[in-house]
PDB file of C-alpha atoms in Angstrom:
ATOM      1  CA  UNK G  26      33.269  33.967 -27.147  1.00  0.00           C
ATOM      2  CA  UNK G  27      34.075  30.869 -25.351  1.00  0.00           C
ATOM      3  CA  UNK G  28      33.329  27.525 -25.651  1.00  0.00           C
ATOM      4  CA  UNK G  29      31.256  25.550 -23.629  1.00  0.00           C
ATOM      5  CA  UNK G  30      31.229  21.811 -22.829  1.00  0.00           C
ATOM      6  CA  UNK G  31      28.569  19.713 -20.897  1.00  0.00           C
ATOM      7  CA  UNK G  32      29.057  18.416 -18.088  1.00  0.00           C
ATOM      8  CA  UNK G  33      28.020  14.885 -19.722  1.00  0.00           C
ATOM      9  CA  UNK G  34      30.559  15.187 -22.280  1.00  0.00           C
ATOM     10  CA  UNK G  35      33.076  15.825 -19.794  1.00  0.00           C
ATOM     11  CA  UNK G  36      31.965  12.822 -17.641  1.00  0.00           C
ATOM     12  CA  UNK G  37      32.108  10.681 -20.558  1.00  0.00           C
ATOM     13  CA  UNK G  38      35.516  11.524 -21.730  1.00  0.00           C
ATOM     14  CA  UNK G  39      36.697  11.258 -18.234  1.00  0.00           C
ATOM     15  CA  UNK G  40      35.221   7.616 -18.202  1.00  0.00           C
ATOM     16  CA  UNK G  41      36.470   6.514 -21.401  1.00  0.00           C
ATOM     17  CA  UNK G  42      39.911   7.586 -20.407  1.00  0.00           C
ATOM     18  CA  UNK G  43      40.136   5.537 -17.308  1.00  0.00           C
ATOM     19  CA  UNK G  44      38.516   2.352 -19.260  1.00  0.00           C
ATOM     20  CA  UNK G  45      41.414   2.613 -21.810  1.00  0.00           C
ATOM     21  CA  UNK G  46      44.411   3.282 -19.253  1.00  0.00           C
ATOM     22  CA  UNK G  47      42.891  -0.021 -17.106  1.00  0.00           C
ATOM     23  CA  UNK G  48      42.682  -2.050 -20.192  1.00  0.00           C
ATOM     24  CA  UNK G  49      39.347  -3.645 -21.640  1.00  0.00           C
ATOM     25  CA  UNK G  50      37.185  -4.840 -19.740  1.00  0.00           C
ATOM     26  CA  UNK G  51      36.675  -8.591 -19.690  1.00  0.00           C
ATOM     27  CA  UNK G  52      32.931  -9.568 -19.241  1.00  0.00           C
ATOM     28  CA  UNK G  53      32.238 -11.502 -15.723  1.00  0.00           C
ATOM     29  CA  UNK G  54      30.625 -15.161 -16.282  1.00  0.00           C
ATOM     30  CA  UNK G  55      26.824 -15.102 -14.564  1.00  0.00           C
ATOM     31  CA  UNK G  56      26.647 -17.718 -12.107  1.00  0.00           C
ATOM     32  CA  UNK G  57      23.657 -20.695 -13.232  1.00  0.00           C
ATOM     33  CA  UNK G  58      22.064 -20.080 -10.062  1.00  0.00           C
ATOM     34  CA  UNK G  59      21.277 -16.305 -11.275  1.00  0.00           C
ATOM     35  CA  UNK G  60      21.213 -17.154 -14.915  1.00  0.00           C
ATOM     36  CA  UNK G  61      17.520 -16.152 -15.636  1.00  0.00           C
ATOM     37  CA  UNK G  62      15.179 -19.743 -17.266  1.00  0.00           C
ATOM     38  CA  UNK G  63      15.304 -17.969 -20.984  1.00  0.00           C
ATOM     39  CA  UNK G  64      19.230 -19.502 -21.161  1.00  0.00           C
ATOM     40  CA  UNK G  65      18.276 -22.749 -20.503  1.00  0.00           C
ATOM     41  CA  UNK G  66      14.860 -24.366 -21.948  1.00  0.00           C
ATOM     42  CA  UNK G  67      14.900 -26.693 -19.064  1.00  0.00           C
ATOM     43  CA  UNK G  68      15.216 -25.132 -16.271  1.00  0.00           C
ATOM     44  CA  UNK G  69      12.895 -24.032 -14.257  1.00  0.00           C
ATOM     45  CA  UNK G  70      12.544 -20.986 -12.264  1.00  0.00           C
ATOM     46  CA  UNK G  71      13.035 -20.642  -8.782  1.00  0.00           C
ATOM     47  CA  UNK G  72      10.528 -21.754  -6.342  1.00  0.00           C
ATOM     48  CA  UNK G  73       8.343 -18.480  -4.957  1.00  0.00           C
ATOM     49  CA  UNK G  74       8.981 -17.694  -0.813  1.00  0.00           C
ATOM     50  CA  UNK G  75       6.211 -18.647   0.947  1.00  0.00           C
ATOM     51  CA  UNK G  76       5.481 -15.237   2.980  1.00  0.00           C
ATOM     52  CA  UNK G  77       3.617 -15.208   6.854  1.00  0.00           C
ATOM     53  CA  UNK G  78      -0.172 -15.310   6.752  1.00  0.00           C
ATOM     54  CA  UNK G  79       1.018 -12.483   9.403  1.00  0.00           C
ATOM     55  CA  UNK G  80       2.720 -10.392   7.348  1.00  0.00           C
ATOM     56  CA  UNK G  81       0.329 -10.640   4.719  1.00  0.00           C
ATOM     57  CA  UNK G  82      -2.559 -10.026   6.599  1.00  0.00           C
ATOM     58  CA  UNK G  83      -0.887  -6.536   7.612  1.00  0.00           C
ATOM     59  CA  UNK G  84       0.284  -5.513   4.528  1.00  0.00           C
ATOM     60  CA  UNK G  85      -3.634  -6.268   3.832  1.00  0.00           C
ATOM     61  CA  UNK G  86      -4.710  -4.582   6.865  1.00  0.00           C
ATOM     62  CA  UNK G  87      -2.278  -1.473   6.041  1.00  0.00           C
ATOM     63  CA  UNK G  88      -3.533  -1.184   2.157  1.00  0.00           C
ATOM     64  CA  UNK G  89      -7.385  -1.573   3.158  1.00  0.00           C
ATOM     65  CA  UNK G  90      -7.434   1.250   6.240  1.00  0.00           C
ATOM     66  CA  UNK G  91      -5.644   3.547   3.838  1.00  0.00           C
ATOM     67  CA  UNK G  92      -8.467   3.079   1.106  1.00  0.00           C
ATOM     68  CA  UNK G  93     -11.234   3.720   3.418  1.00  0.00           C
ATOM     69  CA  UNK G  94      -9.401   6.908   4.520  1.00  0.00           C
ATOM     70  CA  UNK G  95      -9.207   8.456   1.402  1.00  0.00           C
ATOM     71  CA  UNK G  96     -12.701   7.533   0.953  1.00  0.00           C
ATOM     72  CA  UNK G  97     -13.877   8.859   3.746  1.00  0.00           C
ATOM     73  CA  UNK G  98     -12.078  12.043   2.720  1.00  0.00           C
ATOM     74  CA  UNK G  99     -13.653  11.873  -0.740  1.00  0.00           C
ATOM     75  CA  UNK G 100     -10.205  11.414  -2.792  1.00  0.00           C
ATOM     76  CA  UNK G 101     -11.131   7.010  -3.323  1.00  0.00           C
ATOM     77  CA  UNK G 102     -14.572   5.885  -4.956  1.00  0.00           C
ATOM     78  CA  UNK G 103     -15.895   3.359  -2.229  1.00  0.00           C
ATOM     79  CA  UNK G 104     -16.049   0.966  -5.358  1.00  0.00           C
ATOM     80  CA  UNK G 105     -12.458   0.114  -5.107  1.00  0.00           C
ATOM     81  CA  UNK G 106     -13.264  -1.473  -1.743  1.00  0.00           C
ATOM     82  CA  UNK G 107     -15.881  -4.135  -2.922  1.00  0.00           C
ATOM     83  CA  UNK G 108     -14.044  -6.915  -3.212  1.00  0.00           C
ATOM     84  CA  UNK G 109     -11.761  -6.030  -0.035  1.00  0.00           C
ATOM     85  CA  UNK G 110     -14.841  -5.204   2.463  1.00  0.00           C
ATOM     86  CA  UNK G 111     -17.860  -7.339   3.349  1.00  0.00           C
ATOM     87  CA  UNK G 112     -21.109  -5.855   1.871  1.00  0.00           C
ATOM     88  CA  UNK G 113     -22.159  -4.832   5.323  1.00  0.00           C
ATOM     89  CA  UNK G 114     -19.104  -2.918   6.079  1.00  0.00           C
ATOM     90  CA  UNK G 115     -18.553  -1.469   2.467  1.00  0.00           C
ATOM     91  CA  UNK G 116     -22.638   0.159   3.366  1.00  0.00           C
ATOM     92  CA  UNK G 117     -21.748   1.153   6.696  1.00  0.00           C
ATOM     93  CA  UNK G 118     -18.142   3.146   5.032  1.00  0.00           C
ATOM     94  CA  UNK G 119     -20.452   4.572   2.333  1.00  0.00           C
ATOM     95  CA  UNK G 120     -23.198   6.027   4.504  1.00  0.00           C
ATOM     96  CA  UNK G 121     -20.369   7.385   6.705  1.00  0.00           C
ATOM     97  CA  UNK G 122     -18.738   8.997   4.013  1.00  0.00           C
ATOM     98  CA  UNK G 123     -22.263  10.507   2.836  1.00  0.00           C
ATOM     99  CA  UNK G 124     -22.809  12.144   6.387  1.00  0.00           C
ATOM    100  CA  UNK G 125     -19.369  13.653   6.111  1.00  0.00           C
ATOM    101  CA  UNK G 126     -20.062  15.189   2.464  1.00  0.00           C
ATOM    102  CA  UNK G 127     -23.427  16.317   3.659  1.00  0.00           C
ATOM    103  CA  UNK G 128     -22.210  18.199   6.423  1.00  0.00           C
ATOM    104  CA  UNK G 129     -19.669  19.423   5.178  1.00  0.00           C
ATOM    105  CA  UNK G 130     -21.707  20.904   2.638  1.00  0.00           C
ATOM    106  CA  UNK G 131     -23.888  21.694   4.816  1.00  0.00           C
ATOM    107  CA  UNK G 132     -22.144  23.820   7.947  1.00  0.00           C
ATOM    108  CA  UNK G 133     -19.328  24.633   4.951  1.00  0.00           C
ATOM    109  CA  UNK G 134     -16.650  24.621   8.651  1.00  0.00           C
ATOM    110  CA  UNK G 135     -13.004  24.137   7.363  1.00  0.00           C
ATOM    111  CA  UNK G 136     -12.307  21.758   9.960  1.00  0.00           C
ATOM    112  CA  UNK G 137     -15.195  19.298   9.206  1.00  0.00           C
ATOM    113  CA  UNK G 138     -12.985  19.882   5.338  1.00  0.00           C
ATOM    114  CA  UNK G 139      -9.254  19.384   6.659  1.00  0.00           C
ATOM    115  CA  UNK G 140     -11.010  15.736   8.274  1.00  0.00           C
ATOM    116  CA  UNK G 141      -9.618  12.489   7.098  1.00  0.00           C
ATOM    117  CA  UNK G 142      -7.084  14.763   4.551  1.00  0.00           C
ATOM    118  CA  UNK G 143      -3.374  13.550   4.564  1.00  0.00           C
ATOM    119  CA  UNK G 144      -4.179  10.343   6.108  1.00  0.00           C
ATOM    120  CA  UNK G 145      -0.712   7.859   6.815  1.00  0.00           C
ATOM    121  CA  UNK G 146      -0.934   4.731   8.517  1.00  0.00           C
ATOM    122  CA  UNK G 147       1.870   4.840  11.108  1.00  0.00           C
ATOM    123  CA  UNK G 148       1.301   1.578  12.351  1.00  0.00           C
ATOM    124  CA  UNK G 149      -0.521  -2.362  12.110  1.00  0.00           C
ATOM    125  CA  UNK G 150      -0.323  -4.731  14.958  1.00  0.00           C
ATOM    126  CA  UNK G 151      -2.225  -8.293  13.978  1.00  0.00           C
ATOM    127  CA  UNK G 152      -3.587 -11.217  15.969  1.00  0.00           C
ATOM    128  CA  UNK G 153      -4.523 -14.438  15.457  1.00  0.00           C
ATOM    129  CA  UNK G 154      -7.574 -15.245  16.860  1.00  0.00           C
ATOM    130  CA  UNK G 155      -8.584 -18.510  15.196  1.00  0.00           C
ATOM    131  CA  UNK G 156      -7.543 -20.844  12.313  1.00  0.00           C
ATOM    132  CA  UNK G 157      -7.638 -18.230   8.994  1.00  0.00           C
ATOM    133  CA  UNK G 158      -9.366 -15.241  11.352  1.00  0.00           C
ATOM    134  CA  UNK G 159      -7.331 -12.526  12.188  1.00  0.00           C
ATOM    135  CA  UNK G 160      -7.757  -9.417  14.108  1.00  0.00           C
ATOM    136  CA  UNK G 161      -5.858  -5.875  13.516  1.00  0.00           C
ATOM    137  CA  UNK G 162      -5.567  -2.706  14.821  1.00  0.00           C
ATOM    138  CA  UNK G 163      -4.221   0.219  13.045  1.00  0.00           C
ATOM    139  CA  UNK G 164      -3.222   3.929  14.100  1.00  0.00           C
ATOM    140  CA  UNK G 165      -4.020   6.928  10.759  1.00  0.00           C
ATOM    141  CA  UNK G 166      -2.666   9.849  11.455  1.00  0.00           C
ATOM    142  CA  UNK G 167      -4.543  13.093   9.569  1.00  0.00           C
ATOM    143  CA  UNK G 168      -4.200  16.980   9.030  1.00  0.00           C
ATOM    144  CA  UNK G 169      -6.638  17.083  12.160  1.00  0.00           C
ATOM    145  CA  UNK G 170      -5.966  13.928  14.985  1.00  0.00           C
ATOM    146  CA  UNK G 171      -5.106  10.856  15.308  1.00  0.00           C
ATOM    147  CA  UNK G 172      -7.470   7.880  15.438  1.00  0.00           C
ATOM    148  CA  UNK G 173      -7.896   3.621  16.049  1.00  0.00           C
ATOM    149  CA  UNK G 174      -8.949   1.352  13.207  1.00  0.00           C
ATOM    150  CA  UNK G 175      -9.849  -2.015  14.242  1.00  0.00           C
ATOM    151  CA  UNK G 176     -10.245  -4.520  11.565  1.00  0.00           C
ATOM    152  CA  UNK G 177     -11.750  -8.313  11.439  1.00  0.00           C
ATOM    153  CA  UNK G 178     -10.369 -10.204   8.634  1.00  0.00           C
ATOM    154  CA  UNK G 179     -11.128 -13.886   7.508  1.00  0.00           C
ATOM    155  CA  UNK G 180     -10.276 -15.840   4.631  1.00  0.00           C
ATOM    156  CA  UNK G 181     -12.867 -17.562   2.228  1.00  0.00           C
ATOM    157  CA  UNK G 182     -11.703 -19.260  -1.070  1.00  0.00           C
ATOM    158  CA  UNK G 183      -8.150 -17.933  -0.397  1.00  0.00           C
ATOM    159  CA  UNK G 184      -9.001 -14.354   0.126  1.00  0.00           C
ATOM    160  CA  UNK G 185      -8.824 -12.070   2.472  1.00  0.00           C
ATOM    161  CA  UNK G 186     -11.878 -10.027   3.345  1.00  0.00           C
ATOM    162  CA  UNK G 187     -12.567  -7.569   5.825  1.00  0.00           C
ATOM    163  CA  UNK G 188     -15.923  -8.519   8.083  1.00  0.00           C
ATOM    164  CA  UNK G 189     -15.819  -5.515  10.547  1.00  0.00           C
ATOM    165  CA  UNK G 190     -14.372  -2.337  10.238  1.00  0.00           C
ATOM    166  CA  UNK G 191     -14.225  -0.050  13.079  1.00  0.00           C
ATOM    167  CA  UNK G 192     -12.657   3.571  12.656  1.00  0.00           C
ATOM    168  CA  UNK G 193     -12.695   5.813  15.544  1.00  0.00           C
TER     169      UNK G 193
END
């Protein structure tokens, strides 16, 4: 019978013999730029980036299309979306997500059931159209086609919220 090792144990050994033929290992001093606040009481932490209103208005734009895809393919309650969409677009995704379900129920065709499945955002191109108003256009790719999202998004009390939704 022979004796087996793991492959761990080997690995380990293998490391510990190269620490000891290299000598110890002397710890490396952490600069007091990257030295986190919890060393020093004083200090405070570093200041936070300010990011684009551009960038974050597609990485809003990106987040929101995909959510109304899945809901449209049944996977998302359309609750998650209330505080994203305006109350007139948040009605207008729901009832289109109701015809879907209802004719899908009833014609029971497997395409109508592959639609909206496996969406992906490929893409988000923004615009500024006016002091906090922007305007975006998305492509979603599916198991079936390929489709335009256009998007209207303003900012009240320093949120973003989506006042038109188009989805081709």
């Amino acid at each position: 019978m022979t004796a087996a090792t793991s492959i761990r144990t080997v690995e380990g050994l293998a490391a510990k013999t190269r620490q000891e033929e290299s000598g110890p290992v002397k710890p490396r001093p952490v600069p007091a730029a990257t030295a986190p606040a919890a060393q020093s009481p004083g200090a405070k932490p570093p200041p936070l980036r300010p990011v684009s209103e551009a960038a974050e208005v597609r990485a809003i734009t990106r987040g929101t299309v995909q959510a109304c895809m899945e809901v449209l393919a049944g996977i998302r309650p359309i609750h998650q979306l209330a505080r994203r969409l305006d109350p007139r677009c948040l009605s207008s995704l729901q009832h289109r997500a109701a015809l879907i379900r209802r004719e899908l129920t009833r014609t029971g065709n497997p395409a109508l059931a592959r639609l909206h499945r496996n969406s992906a955002v490929r893409s988000v191109r923004v615009c500024e159209v006016a002091d906090g108003i922007y305007e975006a256009s998305a492509v979603v790719v599916d198991d079936v086609r390929a489709r335009a999202v256009a998007v209207r998004l303003e900012r009240s009390k320093h949120v973003w919220r989506v006042v038109e939704l188009v989805i081709g």
